[in-house]
CSV table of C-alpha atoms and ligand atoms in Angstrom, one decimal:
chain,number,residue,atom,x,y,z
A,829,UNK,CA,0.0,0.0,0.0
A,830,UNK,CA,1.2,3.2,-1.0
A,831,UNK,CA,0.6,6.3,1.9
A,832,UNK,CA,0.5,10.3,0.8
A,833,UNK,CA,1.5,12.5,3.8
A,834,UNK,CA,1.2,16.0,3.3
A,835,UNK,CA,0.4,19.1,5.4
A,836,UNK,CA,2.2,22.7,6.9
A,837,UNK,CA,4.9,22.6,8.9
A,838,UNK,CA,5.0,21.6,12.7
A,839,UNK,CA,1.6,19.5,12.2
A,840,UNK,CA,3.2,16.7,13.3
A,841,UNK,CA,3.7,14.8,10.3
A,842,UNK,CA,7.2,12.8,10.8
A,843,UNK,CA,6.6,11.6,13.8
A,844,UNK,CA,3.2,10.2,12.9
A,845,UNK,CA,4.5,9.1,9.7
A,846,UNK,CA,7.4,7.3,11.9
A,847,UNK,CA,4.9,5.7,14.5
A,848,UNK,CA,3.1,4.5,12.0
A,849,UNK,CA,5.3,3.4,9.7
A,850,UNK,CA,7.3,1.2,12.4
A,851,UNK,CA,4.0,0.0,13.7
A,852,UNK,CA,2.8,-1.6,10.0
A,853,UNK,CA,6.3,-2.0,8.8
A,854,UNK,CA,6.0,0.1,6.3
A,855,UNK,CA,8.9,2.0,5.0
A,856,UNK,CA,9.3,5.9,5.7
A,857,UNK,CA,10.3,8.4,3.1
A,858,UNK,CA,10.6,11.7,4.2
A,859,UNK,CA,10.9,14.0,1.1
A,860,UNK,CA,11.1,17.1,3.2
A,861,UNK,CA,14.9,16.1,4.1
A,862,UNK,CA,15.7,16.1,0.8
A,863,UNK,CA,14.9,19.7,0.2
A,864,UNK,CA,17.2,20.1,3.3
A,865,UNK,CA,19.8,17.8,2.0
A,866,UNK,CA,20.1,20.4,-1.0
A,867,UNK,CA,19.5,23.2,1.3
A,868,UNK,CA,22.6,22.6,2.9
A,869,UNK,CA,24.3,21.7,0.0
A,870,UNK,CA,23.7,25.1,-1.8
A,871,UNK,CA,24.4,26.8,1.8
A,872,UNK,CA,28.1,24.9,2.6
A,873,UNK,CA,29.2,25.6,-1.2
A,874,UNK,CA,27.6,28.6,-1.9
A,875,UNK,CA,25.8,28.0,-4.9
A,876,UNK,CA,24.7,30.5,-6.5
A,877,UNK,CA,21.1,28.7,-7.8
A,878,UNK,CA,20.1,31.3,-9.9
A,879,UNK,CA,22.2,30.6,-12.5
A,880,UNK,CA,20.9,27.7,-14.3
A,881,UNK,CA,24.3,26.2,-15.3
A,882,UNK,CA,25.2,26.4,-11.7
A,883,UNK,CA,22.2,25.0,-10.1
A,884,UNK,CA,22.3,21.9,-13.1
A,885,UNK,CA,25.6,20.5,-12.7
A,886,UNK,CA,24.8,20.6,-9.0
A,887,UNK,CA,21.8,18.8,-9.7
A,888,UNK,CA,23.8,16.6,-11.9
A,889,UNK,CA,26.2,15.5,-9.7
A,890,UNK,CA,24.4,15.6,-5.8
A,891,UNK,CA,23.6,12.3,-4.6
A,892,UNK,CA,21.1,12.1,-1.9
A,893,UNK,CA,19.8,8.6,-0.1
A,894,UNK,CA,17.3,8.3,2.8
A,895,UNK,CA,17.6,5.6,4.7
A,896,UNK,CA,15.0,5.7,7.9
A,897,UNK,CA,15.8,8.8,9.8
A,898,UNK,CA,19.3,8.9,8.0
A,899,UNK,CA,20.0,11.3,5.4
A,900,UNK,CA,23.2,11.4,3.1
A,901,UNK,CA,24.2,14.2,1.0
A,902,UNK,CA,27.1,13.1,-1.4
A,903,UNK,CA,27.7,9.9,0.9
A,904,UNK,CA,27.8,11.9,4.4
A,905,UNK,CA,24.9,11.3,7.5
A,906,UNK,CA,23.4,14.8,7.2
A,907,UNK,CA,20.4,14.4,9.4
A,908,UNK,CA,22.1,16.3,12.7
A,909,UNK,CA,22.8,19.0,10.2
A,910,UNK,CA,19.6,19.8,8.3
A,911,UNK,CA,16.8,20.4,11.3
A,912,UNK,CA,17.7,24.2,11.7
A,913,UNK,CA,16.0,27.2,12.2
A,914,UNK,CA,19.0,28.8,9.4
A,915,UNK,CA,18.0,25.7,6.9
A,916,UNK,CA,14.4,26.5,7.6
A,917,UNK,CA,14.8,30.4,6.8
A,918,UNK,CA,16.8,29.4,3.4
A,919,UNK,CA,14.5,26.6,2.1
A,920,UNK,CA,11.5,28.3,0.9
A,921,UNK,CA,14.2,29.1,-2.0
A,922,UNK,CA,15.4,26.3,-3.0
A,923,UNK,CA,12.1,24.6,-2.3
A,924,UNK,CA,9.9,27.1,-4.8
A,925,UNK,CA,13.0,26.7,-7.8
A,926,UNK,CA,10.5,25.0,-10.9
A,927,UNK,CA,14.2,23.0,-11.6
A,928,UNK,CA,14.9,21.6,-8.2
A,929,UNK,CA,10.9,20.6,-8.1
A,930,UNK,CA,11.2,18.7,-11.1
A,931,UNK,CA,14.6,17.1,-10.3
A,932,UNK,CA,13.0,16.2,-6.9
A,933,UNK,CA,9.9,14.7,-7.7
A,934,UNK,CA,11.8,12.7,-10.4
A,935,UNK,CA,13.8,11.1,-7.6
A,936,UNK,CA,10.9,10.8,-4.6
A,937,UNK,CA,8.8,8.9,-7.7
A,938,UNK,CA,11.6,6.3,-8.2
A,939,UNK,CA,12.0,5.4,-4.6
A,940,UNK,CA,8.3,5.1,-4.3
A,941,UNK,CA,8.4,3.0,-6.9
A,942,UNK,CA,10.8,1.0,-5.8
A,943,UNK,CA,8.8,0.3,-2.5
A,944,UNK,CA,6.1,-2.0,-2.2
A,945,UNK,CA,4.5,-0.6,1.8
A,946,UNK,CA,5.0,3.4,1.5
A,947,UNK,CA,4.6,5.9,3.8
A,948,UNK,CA,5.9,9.2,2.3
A,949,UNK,CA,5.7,12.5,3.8
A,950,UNK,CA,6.4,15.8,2.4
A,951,UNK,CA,3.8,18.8,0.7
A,952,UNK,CA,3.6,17.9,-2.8
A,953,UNK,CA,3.0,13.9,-2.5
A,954,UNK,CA,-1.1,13.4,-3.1
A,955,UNK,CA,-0.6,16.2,-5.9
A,956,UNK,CA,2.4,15.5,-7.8
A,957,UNK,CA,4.8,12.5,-6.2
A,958,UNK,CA,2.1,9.7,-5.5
A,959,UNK,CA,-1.0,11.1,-7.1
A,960,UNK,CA,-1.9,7.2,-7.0
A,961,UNK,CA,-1.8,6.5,-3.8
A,962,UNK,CA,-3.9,4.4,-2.0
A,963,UNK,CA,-4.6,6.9,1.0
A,964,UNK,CA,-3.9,10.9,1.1
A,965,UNK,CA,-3.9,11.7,4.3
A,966,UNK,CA,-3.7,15.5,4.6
A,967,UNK,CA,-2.1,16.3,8.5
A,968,UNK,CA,-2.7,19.4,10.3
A,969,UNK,CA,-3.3,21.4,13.3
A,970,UNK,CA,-4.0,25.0,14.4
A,971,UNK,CA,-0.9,27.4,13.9
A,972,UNK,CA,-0.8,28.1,17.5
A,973,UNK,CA,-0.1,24.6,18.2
A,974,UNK,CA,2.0,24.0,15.7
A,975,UNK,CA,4.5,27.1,16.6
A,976,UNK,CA,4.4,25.4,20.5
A,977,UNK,CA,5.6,22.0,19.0
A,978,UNK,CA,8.3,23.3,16.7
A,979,UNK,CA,9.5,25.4,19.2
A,980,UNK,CA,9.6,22.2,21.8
A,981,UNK,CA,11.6,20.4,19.2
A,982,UNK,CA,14.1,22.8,18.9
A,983,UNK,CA,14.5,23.1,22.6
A,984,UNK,CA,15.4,19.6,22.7
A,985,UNK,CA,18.0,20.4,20.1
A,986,UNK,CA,19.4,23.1,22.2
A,987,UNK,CA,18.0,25.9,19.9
A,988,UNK,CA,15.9,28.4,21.9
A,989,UNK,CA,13.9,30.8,19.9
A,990,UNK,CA,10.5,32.2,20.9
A,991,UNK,CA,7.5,31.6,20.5
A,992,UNK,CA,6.9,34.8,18.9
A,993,UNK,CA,9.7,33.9,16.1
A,994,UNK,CA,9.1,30.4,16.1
A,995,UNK,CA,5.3,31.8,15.5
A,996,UNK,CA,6.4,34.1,12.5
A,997,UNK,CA,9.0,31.1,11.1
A,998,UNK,CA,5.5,28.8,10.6
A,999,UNK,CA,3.5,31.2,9.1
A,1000,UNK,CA,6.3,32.4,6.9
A,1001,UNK,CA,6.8,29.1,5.8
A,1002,UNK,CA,2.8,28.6,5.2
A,1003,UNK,CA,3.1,31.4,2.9
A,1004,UNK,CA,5.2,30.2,0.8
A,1005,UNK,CA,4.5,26.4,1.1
A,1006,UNK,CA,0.7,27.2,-0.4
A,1007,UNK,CA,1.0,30.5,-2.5
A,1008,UNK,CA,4.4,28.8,-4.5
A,1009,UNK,CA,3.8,28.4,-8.4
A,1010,UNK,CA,4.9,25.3,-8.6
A,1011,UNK,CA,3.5,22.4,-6.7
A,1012,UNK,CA,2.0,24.3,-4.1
A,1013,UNK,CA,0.8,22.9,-0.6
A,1014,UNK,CA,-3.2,21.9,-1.0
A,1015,UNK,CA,-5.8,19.0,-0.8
A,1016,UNK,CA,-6.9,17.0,-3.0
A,1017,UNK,CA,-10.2,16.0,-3.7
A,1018,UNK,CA,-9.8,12.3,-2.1
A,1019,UNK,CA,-7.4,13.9,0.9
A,1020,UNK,CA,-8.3,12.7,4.4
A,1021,UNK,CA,-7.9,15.7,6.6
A,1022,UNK,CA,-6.4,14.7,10.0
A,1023,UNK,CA,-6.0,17.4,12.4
A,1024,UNK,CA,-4.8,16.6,15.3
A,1025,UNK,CA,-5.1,19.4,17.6
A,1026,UNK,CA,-5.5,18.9,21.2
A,1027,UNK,CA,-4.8,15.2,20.1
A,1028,UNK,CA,-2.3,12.6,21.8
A,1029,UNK,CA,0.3,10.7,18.9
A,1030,UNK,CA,-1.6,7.4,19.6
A,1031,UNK,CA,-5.2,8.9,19.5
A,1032,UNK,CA,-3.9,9.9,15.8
A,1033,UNK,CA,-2.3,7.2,14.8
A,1034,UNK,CA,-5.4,4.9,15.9
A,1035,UNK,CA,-7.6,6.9,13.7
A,1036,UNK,CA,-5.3,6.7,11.3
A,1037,UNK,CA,-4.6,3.0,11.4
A,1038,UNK,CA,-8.5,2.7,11.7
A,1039,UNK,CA,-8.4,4.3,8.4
A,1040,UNK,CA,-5.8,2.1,6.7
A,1041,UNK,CA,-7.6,-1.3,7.6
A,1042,UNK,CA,-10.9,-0.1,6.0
A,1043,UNK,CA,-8.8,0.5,2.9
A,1044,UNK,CA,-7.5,-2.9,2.8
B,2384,DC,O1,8.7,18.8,6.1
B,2384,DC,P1,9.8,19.8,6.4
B,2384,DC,O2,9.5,20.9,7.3
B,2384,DC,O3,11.1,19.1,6.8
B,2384,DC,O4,10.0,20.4,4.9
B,2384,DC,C1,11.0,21.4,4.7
B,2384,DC,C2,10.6,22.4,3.6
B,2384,DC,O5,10.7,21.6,2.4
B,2384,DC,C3,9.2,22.9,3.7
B,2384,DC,O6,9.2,24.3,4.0
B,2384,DC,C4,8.6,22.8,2.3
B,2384,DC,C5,9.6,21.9,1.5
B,2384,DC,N1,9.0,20.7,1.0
B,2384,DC,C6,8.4,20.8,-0.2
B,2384,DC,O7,8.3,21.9,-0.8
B,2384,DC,N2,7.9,19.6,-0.8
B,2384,DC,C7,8.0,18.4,-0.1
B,2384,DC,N3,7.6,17.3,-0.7
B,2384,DC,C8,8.7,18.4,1.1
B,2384,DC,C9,9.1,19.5,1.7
């Protein structure tokens, strides 16, 4: 079974996509750490992406794997590197580039494909990465709650913003993730919304599990 996760920032989406995946054995794909991978890529090397002969042979040569929670950018463990608040302020760029889109969702396609139990979470995978898959589940949660939850995440990687920032970070990043041309953030017709405000994990992932066996 193939599993479309999409919705804002801070709704909670990896770690349901984690709980659940571990709990049906499914395997996880998170596409949003590949827009960090290249993030940090463009950041460390100072790429100018603009320029399309730059930003080509970049995409030309990068290699990017996912493995669980592990990301590698050209063969190094990245994932300590890519959840910060400077990656977050520097990847609406990178992740609104029409080239990089295209060269992404080329790449998230093949490793869906090459999966037979899916669970792949990132903003554009109902619309453009798995329009086939068997369930869309659209996550969210109020704004509020969503700037409380990023900002306890960071905490626990010793970065200490406040909630005011961490407040105008989200919304930011809302902006952009639904008003970009290409692939924007949205429903589908056949989404499932899930919001799980005021919700604990497992009260989510029941209802989402509930879901899943009515689909089989
Ligand atoms: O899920 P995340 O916060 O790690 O995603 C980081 C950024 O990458 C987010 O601001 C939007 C972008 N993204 C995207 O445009 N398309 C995806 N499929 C996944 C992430």
């Amino acid at each position: 079974m193939k599993i479309a996760l999409d919705g804002p920032a801070g709704a909670g989406k990896s770690t349901l996509a984690k709980a659940l995946a571990k709990r049906c054995g499914y395997t996880y794909i998170n596409t949003g750490a590949l827009y960090r991978a290249f993030t940090l890529k463009t950041l460390n090397e100072a790429l100018d992406i603009d320029d399309e002969d730059v930003l080509r042979k970049a995409l030309d040569e990068v290699r990017m794997e996912i493995e669980g929670d592990n990301v590698y950018l050209d063969g190094n463990n990245v994932k300590d590197q890519i959840y910060t608040p400077f990656i977050d302020q520097n990847i609406s760029k990178i992740a609104s580039n029409p080239t990089i889109r295209q060269y992404m969702s080329a790449l998230q396609k093949k490793m869906a494909d090459e999966t037979e139990n899916v669970i792949m979470e990132g903003r554009d995978i109902a619309t453009v990465v798995m329009p086939e898959a068997d369930i869309k589940f659209f996550i969210t949660a109020t704004v509020e709650e969503r700037a409380r939850r990023r900002m306890k995440q960071n905490e626990e990687k010793n970065i200490f913003h406040t909630y005011e920032d961490t407040l105008k970070d989200i919304l930011y990043r809302d902006e952009r993730d639904t008003k970009r041309k290409f692939a924007p953030l949205m429903m589908t017709k056949d989404s499932i919304v899930i919001d799980n405000t005021g919700k604990t994990l497992e009260e989510t992932i029941e209802e989402m599990i509930w879901i899943m066996q009515k689909k089989k």
